[in-house]
mmCIF file of C-alpha atoms and ligand atoms in Angstrom:
data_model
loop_
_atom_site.group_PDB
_atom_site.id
_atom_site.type_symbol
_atom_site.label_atom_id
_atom_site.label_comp_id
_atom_site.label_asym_id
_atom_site.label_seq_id
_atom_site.Cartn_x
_atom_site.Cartn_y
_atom_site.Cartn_z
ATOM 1 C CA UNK A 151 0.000 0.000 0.000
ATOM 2 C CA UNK A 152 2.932 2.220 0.060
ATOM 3 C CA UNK A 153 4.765 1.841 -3.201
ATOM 4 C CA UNK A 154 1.435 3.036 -5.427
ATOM 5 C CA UNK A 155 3.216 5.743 -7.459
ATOM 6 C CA UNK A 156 0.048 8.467 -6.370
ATOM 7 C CA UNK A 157 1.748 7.911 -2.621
ATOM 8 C CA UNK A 158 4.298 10.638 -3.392
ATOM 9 C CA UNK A 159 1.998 13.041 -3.976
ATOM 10 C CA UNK A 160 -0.323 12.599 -1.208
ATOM 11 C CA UNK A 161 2.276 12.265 1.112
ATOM 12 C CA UNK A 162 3.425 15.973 0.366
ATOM 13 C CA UNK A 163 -0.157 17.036 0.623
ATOM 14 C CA UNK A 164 -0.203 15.016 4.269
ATOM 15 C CA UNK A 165 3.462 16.735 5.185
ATOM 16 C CA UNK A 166 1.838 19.845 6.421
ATOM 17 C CA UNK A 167 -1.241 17.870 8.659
ATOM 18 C CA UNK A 168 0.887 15.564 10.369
ATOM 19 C CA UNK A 169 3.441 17.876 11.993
ATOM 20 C CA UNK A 170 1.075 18.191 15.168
ATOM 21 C CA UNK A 171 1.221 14.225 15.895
ATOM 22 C CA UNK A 172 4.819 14.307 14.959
ATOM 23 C CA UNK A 173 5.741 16.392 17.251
ATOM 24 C CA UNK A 174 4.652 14.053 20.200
ATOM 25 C CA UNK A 175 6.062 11.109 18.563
ATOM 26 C CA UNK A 176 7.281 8.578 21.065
ATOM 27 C CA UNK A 177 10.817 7.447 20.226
ATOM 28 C CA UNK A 178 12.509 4.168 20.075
ATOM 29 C CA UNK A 179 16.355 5.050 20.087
ATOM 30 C CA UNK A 180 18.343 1.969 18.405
ATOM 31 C CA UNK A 181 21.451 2.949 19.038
ATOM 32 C CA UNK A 182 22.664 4.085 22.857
ATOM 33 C CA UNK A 183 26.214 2.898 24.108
ATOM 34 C CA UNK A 184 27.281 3.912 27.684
ATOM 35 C CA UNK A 185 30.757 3.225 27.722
ATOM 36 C CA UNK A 186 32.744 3.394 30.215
ATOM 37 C CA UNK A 187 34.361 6.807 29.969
ATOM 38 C CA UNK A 188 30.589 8.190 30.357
ATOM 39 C CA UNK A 189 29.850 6.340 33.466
ATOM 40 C CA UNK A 190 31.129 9.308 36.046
ATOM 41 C CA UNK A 191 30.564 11.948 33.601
ATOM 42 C CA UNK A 192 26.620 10.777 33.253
ATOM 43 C CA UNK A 193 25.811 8.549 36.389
ATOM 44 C CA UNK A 194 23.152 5.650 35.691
ATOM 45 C CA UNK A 195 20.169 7.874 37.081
ATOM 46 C CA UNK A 196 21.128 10.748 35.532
ATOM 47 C CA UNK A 197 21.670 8.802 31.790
ATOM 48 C CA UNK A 198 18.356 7.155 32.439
ATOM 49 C CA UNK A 199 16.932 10.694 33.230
ATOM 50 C CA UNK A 200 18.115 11.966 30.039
ATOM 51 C CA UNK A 201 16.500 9.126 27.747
ATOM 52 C CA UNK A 202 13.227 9.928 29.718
ATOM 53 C CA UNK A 203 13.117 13.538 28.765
ATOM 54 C CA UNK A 204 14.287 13.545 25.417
ATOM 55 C CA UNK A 205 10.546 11.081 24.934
ATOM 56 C CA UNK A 206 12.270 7.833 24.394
ATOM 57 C CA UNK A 207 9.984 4.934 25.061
ATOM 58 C CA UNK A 208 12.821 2.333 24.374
ATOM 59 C CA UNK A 209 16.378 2.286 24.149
ATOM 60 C CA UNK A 210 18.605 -0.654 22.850
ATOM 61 C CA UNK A 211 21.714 -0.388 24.417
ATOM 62 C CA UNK A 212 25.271 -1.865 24.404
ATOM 63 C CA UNK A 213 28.615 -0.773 26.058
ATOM 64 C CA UNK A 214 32.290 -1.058 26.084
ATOM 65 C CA UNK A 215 32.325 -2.663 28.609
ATOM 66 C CA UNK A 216 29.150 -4.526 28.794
ATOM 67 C CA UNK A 217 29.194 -3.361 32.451
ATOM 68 C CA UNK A 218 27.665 -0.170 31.487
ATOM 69 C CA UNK A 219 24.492 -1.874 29.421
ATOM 70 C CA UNK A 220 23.808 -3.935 33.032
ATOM 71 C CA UNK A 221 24.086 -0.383 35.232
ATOM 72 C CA UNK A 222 20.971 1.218 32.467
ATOM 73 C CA UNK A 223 19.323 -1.529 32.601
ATOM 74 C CA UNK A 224 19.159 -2.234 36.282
ATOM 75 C CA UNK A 225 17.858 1.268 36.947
ATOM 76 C CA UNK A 226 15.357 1.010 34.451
ATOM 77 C CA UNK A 227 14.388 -2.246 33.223
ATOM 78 C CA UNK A 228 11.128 -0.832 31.469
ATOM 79 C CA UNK A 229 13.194 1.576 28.918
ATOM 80 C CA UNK A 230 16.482 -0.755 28.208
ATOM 81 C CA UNK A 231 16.688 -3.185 25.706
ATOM 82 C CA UNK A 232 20.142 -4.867 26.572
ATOM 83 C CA UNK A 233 22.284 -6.402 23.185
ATOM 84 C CA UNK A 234 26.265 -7.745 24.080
ATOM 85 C CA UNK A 235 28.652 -5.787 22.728
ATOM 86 C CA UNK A 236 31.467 -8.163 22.662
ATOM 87 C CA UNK A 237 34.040 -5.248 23.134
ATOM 88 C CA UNK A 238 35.651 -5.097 27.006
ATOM 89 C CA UNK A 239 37.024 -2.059 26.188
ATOM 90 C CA UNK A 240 36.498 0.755 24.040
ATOM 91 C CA UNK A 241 39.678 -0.248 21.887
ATOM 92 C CA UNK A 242 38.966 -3.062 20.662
ATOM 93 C CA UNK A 243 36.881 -2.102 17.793
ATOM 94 C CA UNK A 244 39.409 -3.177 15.167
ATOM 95 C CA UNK A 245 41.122 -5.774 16.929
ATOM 96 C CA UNK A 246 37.809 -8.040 18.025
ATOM 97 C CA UNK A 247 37.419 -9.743 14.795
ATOM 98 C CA UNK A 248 41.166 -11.561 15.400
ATOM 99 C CA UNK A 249 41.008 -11.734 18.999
ATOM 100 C CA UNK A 250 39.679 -15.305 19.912
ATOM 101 C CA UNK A 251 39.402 -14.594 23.697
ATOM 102 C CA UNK A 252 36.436 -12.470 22.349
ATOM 103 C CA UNK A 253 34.566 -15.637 21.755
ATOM 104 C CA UNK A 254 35.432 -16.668 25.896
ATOM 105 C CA UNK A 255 33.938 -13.472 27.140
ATOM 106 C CA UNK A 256 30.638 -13.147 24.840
ATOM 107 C CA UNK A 257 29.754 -16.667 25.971
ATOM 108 C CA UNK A 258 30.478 -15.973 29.548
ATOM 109 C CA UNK A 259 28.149 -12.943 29.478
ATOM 110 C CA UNK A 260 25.168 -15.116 27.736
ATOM 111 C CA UNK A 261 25.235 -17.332 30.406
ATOM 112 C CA UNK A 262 24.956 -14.345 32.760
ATOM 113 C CA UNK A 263 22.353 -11.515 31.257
ATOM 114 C CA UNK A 264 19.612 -11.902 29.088
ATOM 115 C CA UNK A 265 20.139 -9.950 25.464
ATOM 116 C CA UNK A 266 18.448 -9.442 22.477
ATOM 117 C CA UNK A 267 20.975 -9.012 19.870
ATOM 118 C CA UNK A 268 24.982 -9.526 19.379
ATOM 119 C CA UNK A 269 26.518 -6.136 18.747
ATOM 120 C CA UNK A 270 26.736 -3.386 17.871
ATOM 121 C CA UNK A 271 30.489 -4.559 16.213
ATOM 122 C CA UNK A 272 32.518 -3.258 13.739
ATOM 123 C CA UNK A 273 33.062 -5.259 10.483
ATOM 124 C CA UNK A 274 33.636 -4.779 7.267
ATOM 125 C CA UNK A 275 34.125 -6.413 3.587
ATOM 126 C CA UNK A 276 35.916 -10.093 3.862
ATOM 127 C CA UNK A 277 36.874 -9.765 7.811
ATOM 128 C CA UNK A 278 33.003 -10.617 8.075
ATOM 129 C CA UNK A 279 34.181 -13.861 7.122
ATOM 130 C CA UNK A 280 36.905 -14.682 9.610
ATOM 131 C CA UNK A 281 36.536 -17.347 12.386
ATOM 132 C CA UNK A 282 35.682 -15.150 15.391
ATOM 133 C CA UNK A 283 32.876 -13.154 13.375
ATOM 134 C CA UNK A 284 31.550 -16.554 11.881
ATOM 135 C CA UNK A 285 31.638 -17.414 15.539
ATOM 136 C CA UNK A 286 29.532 -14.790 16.587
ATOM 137 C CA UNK A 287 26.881 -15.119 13.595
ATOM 138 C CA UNK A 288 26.526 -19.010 14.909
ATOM 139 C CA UNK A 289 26.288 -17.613 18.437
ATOM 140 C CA UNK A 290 23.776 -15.555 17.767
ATOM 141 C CA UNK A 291 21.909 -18.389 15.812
ATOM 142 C CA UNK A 292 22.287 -20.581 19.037
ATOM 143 C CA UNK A 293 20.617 -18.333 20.958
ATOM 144 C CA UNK A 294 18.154 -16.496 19.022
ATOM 145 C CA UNK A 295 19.259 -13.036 18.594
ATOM 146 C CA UNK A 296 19.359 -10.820 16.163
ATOM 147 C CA UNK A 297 23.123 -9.272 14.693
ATOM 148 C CA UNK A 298 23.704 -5.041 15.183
ATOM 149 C CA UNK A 299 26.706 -4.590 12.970
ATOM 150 C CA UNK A 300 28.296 -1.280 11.918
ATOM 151 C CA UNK A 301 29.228 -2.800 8.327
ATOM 152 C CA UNK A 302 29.516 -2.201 5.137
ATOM 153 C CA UNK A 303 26.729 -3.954 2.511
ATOM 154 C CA UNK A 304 29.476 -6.690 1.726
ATOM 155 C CA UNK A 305 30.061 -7.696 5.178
ATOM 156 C CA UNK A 306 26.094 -8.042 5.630
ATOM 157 C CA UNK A 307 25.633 -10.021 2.339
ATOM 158 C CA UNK A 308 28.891 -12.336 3.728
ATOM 159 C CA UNK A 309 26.936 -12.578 7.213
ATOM 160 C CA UNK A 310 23.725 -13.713 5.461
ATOM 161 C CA UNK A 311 25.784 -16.525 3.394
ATOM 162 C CA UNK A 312 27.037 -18.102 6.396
ATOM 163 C CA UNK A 313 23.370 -17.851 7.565
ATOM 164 C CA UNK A 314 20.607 -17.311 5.618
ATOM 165 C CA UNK A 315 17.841 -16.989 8.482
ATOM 166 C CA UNK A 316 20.295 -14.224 10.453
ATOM 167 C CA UNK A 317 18.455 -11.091 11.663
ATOM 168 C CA UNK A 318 20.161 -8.176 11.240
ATOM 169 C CA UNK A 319 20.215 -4.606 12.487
ATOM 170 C CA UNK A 320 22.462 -2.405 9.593
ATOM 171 C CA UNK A 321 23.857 0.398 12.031
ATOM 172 C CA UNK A 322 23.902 4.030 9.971
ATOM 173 C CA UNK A 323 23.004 1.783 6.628
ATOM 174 C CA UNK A 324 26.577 1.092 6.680
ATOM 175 C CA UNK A 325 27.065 3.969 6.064
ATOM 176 C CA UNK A 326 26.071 2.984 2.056
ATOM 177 C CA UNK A 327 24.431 5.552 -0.444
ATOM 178 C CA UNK A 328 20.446 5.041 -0.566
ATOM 179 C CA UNK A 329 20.750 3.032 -4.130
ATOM 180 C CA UNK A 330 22.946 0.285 -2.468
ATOM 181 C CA UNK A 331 20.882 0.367 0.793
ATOM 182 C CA UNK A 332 17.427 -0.118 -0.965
ATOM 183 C CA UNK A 333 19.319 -2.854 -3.373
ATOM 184 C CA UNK A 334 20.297 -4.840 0.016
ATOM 185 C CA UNK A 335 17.290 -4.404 1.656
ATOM 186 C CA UNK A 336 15.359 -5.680 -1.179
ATOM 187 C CA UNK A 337 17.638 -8.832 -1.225
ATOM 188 C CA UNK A 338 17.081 -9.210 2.837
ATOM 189 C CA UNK A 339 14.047 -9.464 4.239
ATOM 190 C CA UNK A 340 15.624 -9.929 7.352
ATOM 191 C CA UNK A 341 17.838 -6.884 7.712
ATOM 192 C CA UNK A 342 16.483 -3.906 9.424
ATOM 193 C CA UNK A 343 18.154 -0.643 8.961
ATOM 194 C CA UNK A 344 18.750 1.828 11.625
ATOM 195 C CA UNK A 345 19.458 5.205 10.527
ATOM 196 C CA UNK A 346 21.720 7.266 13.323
ATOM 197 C CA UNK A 347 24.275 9.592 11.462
ATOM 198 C CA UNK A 348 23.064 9.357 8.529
ATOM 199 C CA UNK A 349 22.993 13.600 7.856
ATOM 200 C CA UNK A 350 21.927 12.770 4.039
ATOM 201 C CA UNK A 351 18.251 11.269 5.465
ATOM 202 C CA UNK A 352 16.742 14.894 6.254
ATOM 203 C CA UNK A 353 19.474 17.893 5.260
ATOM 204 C CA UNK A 354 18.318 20.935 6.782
ATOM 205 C CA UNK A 355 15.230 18.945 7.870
ATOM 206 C CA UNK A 356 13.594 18.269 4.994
ATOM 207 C CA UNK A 357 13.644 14.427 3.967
ATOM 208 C CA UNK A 358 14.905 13.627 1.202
ATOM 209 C CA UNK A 359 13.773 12.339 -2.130
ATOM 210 C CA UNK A 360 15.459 8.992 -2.063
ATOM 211 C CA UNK A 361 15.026 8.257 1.815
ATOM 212 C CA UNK A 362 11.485 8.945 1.583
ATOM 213 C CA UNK A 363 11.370 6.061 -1.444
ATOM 214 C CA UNK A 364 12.476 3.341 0.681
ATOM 215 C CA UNK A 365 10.179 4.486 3.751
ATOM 216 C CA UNK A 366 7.344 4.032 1.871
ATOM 217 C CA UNK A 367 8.694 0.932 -0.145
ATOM 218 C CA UNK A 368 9.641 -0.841 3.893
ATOM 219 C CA UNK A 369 7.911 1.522 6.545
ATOM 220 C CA UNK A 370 8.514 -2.168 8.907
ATOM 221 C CA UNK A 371 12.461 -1.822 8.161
ATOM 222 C CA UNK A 372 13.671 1.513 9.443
ATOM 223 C CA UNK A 373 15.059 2.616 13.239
ATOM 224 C CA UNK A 374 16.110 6.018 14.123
ATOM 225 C CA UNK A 375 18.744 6.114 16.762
ATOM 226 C CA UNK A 376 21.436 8.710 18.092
ATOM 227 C CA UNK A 377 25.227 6.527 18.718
ATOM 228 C CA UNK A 378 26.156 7.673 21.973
ATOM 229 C CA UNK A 379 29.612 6.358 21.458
ATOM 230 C CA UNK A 380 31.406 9.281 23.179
ATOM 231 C CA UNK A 381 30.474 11.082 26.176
ATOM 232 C CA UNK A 382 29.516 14.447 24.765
ATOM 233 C CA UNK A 383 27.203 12.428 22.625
ATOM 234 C CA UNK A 384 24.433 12.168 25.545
ATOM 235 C CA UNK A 385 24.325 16.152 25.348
ATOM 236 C CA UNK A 386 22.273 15.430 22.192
ATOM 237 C CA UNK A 387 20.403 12.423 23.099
ATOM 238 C CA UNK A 388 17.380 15.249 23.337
ATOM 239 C CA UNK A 389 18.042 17.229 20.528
ATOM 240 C CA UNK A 390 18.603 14.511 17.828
ATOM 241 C CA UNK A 391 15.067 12.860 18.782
ATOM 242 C CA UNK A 392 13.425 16.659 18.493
ATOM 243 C CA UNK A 393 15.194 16.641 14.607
ATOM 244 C CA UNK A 394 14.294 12.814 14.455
ATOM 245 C CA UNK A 395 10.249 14.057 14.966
ATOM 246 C CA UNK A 396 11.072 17.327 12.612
ATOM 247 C CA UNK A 397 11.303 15.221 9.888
ATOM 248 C CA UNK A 398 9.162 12.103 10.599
ATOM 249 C CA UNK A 399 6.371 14.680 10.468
ATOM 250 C CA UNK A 400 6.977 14.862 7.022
ATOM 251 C CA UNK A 401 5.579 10.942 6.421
ATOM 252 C CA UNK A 402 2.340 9.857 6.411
ATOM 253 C CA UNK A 403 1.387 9.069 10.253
ATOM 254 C CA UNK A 404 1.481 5.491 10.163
ATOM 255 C CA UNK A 405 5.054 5.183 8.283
ATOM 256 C CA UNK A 406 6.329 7.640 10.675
ATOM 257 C CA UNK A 407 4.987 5.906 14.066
ATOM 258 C CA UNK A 408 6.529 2.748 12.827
ATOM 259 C CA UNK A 409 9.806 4.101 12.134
ATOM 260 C CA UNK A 410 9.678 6.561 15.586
ATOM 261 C CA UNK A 411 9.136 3.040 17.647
ATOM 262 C CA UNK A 412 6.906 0.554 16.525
ATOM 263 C CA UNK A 413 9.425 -1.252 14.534
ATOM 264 C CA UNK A 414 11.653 -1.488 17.242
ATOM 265 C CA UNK A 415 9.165 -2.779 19.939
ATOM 266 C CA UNK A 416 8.198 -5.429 17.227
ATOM 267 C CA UNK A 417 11.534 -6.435 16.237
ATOM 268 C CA UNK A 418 13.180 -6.030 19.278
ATOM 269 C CA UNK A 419 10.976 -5.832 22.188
ATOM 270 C CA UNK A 420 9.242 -8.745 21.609
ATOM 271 C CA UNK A 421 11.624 -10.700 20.974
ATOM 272 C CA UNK A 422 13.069 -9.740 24.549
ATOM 273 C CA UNK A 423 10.185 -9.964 26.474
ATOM 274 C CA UNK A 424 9.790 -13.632 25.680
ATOM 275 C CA UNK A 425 13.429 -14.015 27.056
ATOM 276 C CA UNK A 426 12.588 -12.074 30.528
HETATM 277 ZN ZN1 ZN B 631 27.672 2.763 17.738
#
């Protein structure tokens, strides 16, 4: 119902009516870290204050170390979505995907906590397809969660070979122009695309041409999130979801509820909740 090529049209007709409802637009932010240089800087309450004002319903989180995800989500279990990042620090984003002890400490930690996905990690091209990020696609087969990978579109395709039925979360669309990202996404059903960084979805607010394509064409495939990955990055935890709204109001309703949080509680919160 959202491809019909009249759907253009109408939606710039809609743009103007739904700016009220978009502007009071829960949020589902699908990509928080709380690393541990942020953890005295931004104290547990005061990060889980934060998310709470800036209207996030949800939040999926993961940490270097995975320390920090357990802190959030012991304060408020309601709002955090836990996945295992399987860095222990904050420098190992290059050197995880030959460092086999990786493997020891991600399989300690699922025997601990209760996650939803494996990630986010950093791979891209043929590394995808070395032994400890095989490992961690078959982990995450194992135990039924979904893959958040900051990769490039031939890392994902290589992830799906070595499993087909893998669900994955594509952090900043790999950071891909939109031709290659709707190309992949077409190929996937499985890969849901989360759209943090990505400056090129709504310059100066205004979404663009291309973006507004593939919303229409998979309004059940998009995330918005923010990528705390430094500290200063939780100053704008509130101000990215008040541009995130600016331009969802720009969709028709429905497209723009789904991508504001209703795909993430369907992907991701359900899947958790079963696990709790
Ligand atoms: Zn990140």
């Amino acid at each position: 119902m959202f491809t019909s090529p009249h759907t253009i049209a109408i939606v710039l007709i809609l743009g103007t009516t739904t700016c009220a409802r978009g502007a009071e637009l829960p949020i589902f932010d699908a990509h928080i870290h709380y690393n541990q240089d942020a953890w005295e800087a931004v104290p547990p309450k005061e990060a889980i204050a934060l998310l709470r004002k800036a209207g996030l319903v949800r939040a999926l989180v993961s940490s270097s170390s995975d320390d920090g995800t357990q802190k959030l989500y012991a304060e408020a279990p309601d709002l955090i979505i836990p996945e295992l990042r399987p860095y222990r620090t904050s420098g190992e984003t290059s050197t995880w995907v030959r460092d086999e002890s990786i493997i020891v400490h991600v399989e300690e930690r699922l025997k601990m906590y209760k996650y939803v996905a494996l990630g986010e990690f950093h791979v891209s091209g043929a590394k995808a397809d070395l032994p400890v990020v095989r490992r961690i696609v078959q982990l995450a087969k194992q135990h039924g969660l979904m893959l958040h990978a900051h990769s490039d579109a031939d890392a994902v395709e290589r992830m799906f070979r070595q499993d087909p039925e893998a669900r994955i979360i594509w952090a900043h669309a790999g950071f891909e122009k939109p031709p290659r990202v709707r190309e992949t996404m077409r190929r996937y059903k499985n890969l849901w695309v989360e759209l943090s960084s990505r400056g090129d979805v709504a310059p100066n607010d205004h979404v663009a041409a291309e973006w507004l394509e593939m919303f229409l064409e998979f309004p059940d495939r998009f995330m918005v999130g923010t990528d705390t990955f430094t500290t200063e990055r939780w100053n704008i935890v509130g101000s990215n979801a008040s541009s995130v709204r600016k331009w969802l109001a720009e969709l028709p309703v429905e497209v723009a509820e789904h991508i504001a949080y209703k795909n993430g509680e369907s992907v991701l919160t359900a899947g958790f909740s079963e696990r709790r």
